[in-house]
Short mmCIF file of C-alpha atoms in Angstrom, two decimals:
data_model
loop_
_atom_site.label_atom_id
_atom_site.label_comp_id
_atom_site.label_asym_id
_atom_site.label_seq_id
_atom_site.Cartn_x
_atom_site.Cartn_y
_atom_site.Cartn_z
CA UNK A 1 -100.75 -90.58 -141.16
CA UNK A 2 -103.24 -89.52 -138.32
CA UNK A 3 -103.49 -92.30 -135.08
CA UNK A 4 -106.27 -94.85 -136.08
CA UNK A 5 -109.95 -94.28 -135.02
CA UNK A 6 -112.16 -96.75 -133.71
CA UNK A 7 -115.85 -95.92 -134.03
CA UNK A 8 -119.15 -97.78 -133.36
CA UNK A 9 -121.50 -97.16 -137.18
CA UNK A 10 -123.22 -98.71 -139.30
CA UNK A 11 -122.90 -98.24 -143.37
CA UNK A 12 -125.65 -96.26 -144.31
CA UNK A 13 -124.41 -95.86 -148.51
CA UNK A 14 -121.81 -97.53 -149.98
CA UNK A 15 -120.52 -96.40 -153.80
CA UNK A 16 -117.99 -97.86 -156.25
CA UNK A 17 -115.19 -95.56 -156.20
CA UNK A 18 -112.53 -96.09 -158.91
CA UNK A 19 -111.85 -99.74 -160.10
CA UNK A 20 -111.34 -101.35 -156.54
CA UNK A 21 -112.31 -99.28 -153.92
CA UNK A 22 -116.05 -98.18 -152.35
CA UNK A 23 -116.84 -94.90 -150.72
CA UNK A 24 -118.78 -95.46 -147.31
CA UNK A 25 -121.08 -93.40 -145.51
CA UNK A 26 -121.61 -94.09 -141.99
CA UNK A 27 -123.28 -92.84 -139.02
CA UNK A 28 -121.40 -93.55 -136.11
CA UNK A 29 -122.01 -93.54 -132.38
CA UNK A 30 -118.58 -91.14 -131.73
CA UNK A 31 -118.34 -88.80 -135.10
CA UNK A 32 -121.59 -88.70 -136.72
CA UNK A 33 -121.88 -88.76 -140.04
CA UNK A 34 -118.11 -89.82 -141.84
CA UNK A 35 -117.80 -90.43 -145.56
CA UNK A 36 -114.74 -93.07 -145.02
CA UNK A 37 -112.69 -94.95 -148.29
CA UNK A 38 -112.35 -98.82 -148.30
CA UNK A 39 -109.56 -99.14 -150.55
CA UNK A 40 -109.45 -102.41 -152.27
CA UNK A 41 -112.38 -103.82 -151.25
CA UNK A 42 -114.18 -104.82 -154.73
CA UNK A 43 -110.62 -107.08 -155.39
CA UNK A 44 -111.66 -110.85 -155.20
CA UNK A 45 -111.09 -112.10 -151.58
CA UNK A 46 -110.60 -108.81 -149.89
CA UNK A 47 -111.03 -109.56 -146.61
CA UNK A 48 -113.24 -106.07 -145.66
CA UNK A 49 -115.54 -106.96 -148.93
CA UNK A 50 -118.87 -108.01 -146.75
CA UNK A 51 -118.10 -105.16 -144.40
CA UNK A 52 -118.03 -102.38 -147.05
CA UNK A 53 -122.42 -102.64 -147.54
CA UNK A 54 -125.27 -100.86 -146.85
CA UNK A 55 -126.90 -102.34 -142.75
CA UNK A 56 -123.82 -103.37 -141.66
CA UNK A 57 -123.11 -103.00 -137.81
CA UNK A 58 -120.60 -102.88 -136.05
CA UNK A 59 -116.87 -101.10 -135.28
CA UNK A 60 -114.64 -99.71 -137.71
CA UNK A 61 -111.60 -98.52 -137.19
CA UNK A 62 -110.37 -95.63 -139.52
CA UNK A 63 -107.53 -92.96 -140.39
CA UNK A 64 -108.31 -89.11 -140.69
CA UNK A 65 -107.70 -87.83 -143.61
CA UNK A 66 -108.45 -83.87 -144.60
CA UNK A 67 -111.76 -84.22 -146.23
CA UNK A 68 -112.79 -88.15 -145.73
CA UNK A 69 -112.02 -91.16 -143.60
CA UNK A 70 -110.30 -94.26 -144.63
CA UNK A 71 -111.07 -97.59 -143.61
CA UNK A 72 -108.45 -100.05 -142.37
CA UNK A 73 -110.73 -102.77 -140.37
CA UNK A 74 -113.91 -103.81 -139.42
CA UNK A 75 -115.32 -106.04 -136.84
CA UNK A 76 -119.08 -106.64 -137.71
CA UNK A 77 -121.63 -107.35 -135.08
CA UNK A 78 -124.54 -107.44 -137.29
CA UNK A 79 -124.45 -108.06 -141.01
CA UNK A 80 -128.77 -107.89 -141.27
CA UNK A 81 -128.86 -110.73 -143.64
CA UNK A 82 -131.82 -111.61 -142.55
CA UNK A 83 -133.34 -108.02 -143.64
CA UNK A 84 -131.56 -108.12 -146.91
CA UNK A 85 -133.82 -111.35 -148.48
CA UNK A 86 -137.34 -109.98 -146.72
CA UNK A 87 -139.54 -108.24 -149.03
CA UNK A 88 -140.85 -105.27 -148.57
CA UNK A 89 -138.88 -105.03 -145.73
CA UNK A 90 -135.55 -104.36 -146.81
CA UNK A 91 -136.94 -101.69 -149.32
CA UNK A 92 -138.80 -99.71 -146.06
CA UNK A 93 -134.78 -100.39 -144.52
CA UNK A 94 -133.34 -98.58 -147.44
CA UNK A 95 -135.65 -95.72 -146.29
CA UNK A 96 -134.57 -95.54 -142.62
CA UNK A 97 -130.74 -95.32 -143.76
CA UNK A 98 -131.77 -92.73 -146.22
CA UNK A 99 -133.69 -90.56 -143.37
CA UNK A 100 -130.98 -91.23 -141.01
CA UNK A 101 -128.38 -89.72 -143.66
CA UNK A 102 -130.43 -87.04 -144.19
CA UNK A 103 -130.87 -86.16 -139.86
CA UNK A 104 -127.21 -87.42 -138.88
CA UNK A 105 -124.49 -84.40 -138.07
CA UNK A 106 -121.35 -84.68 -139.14
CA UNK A 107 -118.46 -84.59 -136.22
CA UNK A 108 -120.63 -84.86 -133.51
CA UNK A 109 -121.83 -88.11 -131.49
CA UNK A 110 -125.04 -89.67 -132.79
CA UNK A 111 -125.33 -92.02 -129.91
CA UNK A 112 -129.43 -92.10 -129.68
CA UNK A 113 -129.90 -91.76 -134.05
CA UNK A 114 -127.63 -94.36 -134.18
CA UNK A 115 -129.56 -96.59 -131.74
CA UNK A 116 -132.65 -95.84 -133.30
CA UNK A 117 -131.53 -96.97 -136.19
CA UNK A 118 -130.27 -100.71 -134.84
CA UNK A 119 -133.29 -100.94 -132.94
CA UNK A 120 -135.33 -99.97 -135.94
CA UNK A 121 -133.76 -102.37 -138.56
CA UNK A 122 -134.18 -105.41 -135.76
CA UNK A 123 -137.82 -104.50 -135.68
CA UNK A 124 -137.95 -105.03 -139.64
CA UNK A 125 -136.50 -108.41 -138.94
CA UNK A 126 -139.39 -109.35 -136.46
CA UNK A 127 -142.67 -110.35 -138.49
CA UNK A 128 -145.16 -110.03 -135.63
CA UNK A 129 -144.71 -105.87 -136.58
CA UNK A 130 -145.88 -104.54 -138.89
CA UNK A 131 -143.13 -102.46 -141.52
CA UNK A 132 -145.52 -99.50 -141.61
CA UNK A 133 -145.65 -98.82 -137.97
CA UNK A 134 -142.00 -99.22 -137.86
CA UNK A 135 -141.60 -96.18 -140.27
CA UNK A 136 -144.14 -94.16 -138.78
CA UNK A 137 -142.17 -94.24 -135.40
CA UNK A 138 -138.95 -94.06 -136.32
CA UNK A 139 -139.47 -90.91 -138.37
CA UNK A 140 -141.14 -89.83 -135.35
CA UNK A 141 -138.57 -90.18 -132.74
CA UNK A 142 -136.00 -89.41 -135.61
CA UNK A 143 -137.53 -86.30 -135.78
CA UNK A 144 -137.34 -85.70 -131.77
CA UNK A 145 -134.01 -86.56 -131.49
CA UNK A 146 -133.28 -83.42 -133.94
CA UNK A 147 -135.76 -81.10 -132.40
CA UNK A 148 -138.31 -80.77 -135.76
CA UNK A 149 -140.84 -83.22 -134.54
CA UNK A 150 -144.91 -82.78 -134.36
CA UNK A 151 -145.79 -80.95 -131.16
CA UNK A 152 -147.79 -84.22 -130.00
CA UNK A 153 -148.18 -83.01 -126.20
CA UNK A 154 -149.84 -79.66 -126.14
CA UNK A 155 -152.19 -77.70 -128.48
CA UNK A 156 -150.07 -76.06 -131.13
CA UNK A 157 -151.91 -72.98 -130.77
CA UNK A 158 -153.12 -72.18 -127.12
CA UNK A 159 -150.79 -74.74 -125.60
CA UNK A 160 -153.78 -76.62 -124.18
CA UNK A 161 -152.67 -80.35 -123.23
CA UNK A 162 -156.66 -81.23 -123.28
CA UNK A 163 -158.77 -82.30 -126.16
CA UNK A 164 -156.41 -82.74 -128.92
CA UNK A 165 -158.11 -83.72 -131.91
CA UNK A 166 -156.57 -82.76 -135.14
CA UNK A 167 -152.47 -82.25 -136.51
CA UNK A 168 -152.35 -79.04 -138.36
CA UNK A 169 -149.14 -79.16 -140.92
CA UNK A 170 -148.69 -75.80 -140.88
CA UNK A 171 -148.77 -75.32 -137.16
CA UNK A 172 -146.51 -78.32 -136.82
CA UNK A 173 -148.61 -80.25 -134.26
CA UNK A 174 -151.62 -81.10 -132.45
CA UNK A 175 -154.34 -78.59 -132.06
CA UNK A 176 -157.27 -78.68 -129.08
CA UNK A 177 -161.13 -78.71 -129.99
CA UNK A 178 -161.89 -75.07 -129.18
CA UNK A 179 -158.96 -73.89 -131.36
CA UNK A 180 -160.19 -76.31 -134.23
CA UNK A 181 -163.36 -74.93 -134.50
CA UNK A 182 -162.07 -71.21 -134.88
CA UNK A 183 -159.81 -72.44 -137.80
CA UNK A 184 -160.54 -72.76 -141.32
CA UNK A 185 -159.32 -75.57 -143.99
CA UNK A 186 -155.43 -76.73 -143.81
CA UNK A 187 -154.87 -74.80 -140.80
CA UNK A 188 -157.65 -76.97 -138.72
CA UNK A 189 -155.84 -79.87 -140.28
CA UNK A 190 -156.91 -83.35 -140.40
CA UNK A 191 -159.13 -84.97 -137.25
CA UNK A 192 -157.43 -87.91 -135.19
CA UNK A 193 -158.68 -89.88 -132.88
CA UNK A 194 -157.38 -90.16 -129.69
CA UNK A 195 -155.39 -93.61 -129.38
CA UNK A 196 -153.60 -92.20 -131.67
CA UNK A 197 -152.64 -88.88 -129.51
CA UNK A 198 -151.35 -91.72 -126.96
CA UNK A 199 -149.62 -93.65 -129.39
CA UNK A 200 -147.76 -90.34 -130.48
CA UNK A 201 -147.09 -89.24 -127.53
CA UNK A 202 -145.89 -92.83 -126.19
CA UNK A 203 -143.50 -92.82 -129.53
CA UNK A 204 -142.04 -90.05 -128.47
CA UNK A 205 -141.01 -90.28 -124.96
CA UNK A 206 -140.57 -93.57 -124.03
CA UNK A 207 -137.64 -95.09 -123.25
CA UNK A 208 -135.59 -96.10 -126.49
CA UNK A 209 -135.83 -100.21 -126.02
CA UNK A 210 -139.97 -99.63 -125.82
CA UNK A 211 -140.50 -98.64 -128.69
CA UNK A 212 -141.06 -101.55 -130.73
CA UNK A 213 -143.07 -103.23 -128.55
CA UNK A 214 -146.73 -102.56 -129.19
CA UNK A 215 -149.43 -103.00 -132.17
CA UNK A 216 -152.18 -100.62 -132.82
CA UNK A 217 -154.88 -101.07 -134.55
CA UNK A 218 -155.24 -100.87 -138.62
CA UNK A 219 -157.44 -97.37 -138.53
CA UNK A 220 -154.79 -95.95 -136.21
CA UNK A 221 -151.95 -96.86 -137.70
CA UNK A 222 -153.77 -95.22 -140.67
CA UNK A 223 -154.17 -92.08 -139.39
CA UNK A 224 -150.24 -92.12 -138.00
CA UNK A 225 -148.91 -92.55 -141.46
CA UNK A 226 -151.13 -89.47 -142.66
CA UNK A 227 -149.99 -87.60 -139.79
CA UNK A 228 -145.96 -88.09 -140.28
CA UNK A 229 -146.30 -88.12 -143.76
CA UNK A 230 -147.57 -84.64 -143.92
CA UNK A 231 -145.40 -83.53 -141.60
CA UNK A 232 -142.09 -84.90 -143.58
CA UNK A 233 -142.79 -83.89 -146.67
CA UNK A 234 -143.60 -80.59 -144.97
CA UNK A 235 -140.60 -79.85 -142.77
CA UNK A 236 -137.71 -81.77 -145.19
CA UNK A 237 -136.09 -80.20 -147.97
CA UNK A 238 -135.11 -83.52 -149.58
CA UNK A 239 -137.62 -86.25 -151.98
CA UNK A 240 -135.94 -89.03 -150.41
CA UNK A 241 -135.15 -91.62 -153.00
CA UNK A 242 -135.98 -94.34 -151.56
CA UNK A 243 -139.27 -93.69 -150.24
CA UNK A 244 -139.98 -93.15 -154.07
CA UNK A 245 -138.96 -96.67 -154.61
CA UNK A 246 -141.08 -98.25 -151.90
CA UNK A 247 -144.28 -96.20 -152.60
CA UNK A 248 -143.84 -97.73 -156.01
CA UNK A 249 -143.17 -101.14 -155.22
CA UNK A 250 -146.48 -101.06 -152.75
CA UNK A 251 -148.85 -99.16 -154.96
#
């Protein structure tokens, strides 16, 4: 048996796997994403059985194995009760593990996803925020930390950093007045104003503890979930499940 492995995660799935066990996926601050094996934890009074579910924080330590991980112990820092009995909320956290799945690399760190995530699922547990602007920034910076994010700094098209005042999908970004006006239906893109620019531009640079700690207004936040929705659905290759489930739930 390989030496044991102690890594800093949080569950993002967890599975039934057999008649006792669960199979894990975690993203953790040292290997990425690991699929890891809690054997025995669905047996009445396993000790590991409130560690083994999806928001769970904390350090695990784990054996190697050739194709998986399994789990030996677990000391939990965060549990995100809390999260778990707010509704919508925990449906729009379901979301941010999903996206986080989909973005984390397996065997390499994920330091910054993985503390974009924790920051992200406190946030949900604050009710002065509001879930939607929660989303719309953590699929933002989600997307930065992975290098496919909305070029929210410079025109897409002449590299202007004046005047921004519309995201083009296709051209993946911003784009400047004068290039708007020589463009012609999807490629001119939708019109934004220009707190929203700031707010953009803010989500994406700022240092990591900042970014859950403004409000913008209703129109803006509006126009931010148009923006990153577009741009999602254009530069994923996955219908996230869960995203299904909450657009549902909200109408």
């Amino acid at each position: 048996m390989s030496e044991p492995l102690t890594v800093t995660g949080i569950v993002l799935a967890a599975a039934p796997s057999g008649e006792y066990d669960k199979r894990l996926v975690l993203l953790t601050r040292e290997r990425g994403r690991i699929t890891a094996f809690a054997r025995g934890v669905r047996r009445t009074g396993s000790p590991m059985m409130a560690a083994a579910n999806p928001f769970v924080f904390g350090q695990f330590v784990v054996y190697e194995g050739r194709t998986a991980y399994t789990l030996a112990q677990a000391q939990v820092t965060h549990y995100f009760t809390e999260l778990a009995s707010e509704f919508p909320g925990v449906y729009y956290g379901f979301y941010l593990l999903e996206f986080a799945d989909y973005y984390g690399r397996e065997e390499k760190p994920e330091k910054d996803m993985l503390n974009l995530l924790y920051l992200s699922c406190k946030a949900l547990t604050n009710p002065r925020l509001d879930n939607r602007l929660i989303r719309c920034i953590f699929e933002l910076r989600a997307m930065v930390i992975n290098g496919e994010y909305p070029n929210v700094f410079s025109c897409a098209v002449c590299g202007s950093e004046e005047g921004l005042v519309s995201y083009s999908a296709p051209r993946g970004g911003l784009v400047c007045k004068s290039c708007r006006t020589a463009m012609l239906g999807e490629e001119a893109g939708m019109e934004v104003c220009g707190a929203l620019v700031y707010t953009m531009q803010f989500a994406a640079s700022c240092e990591m503890k900042k970014l859950f700690t403004f409000t913008v207004k209703d129109e803006v936040l509006r126009e931010f979930e148009m923006v990153m929705g577009r741009h999602v659905e254009r530069y994923t290759d996955r219908k996230f499940k869960s995203l299904e489930v909450l657009e549902t739930m909200l109408g």
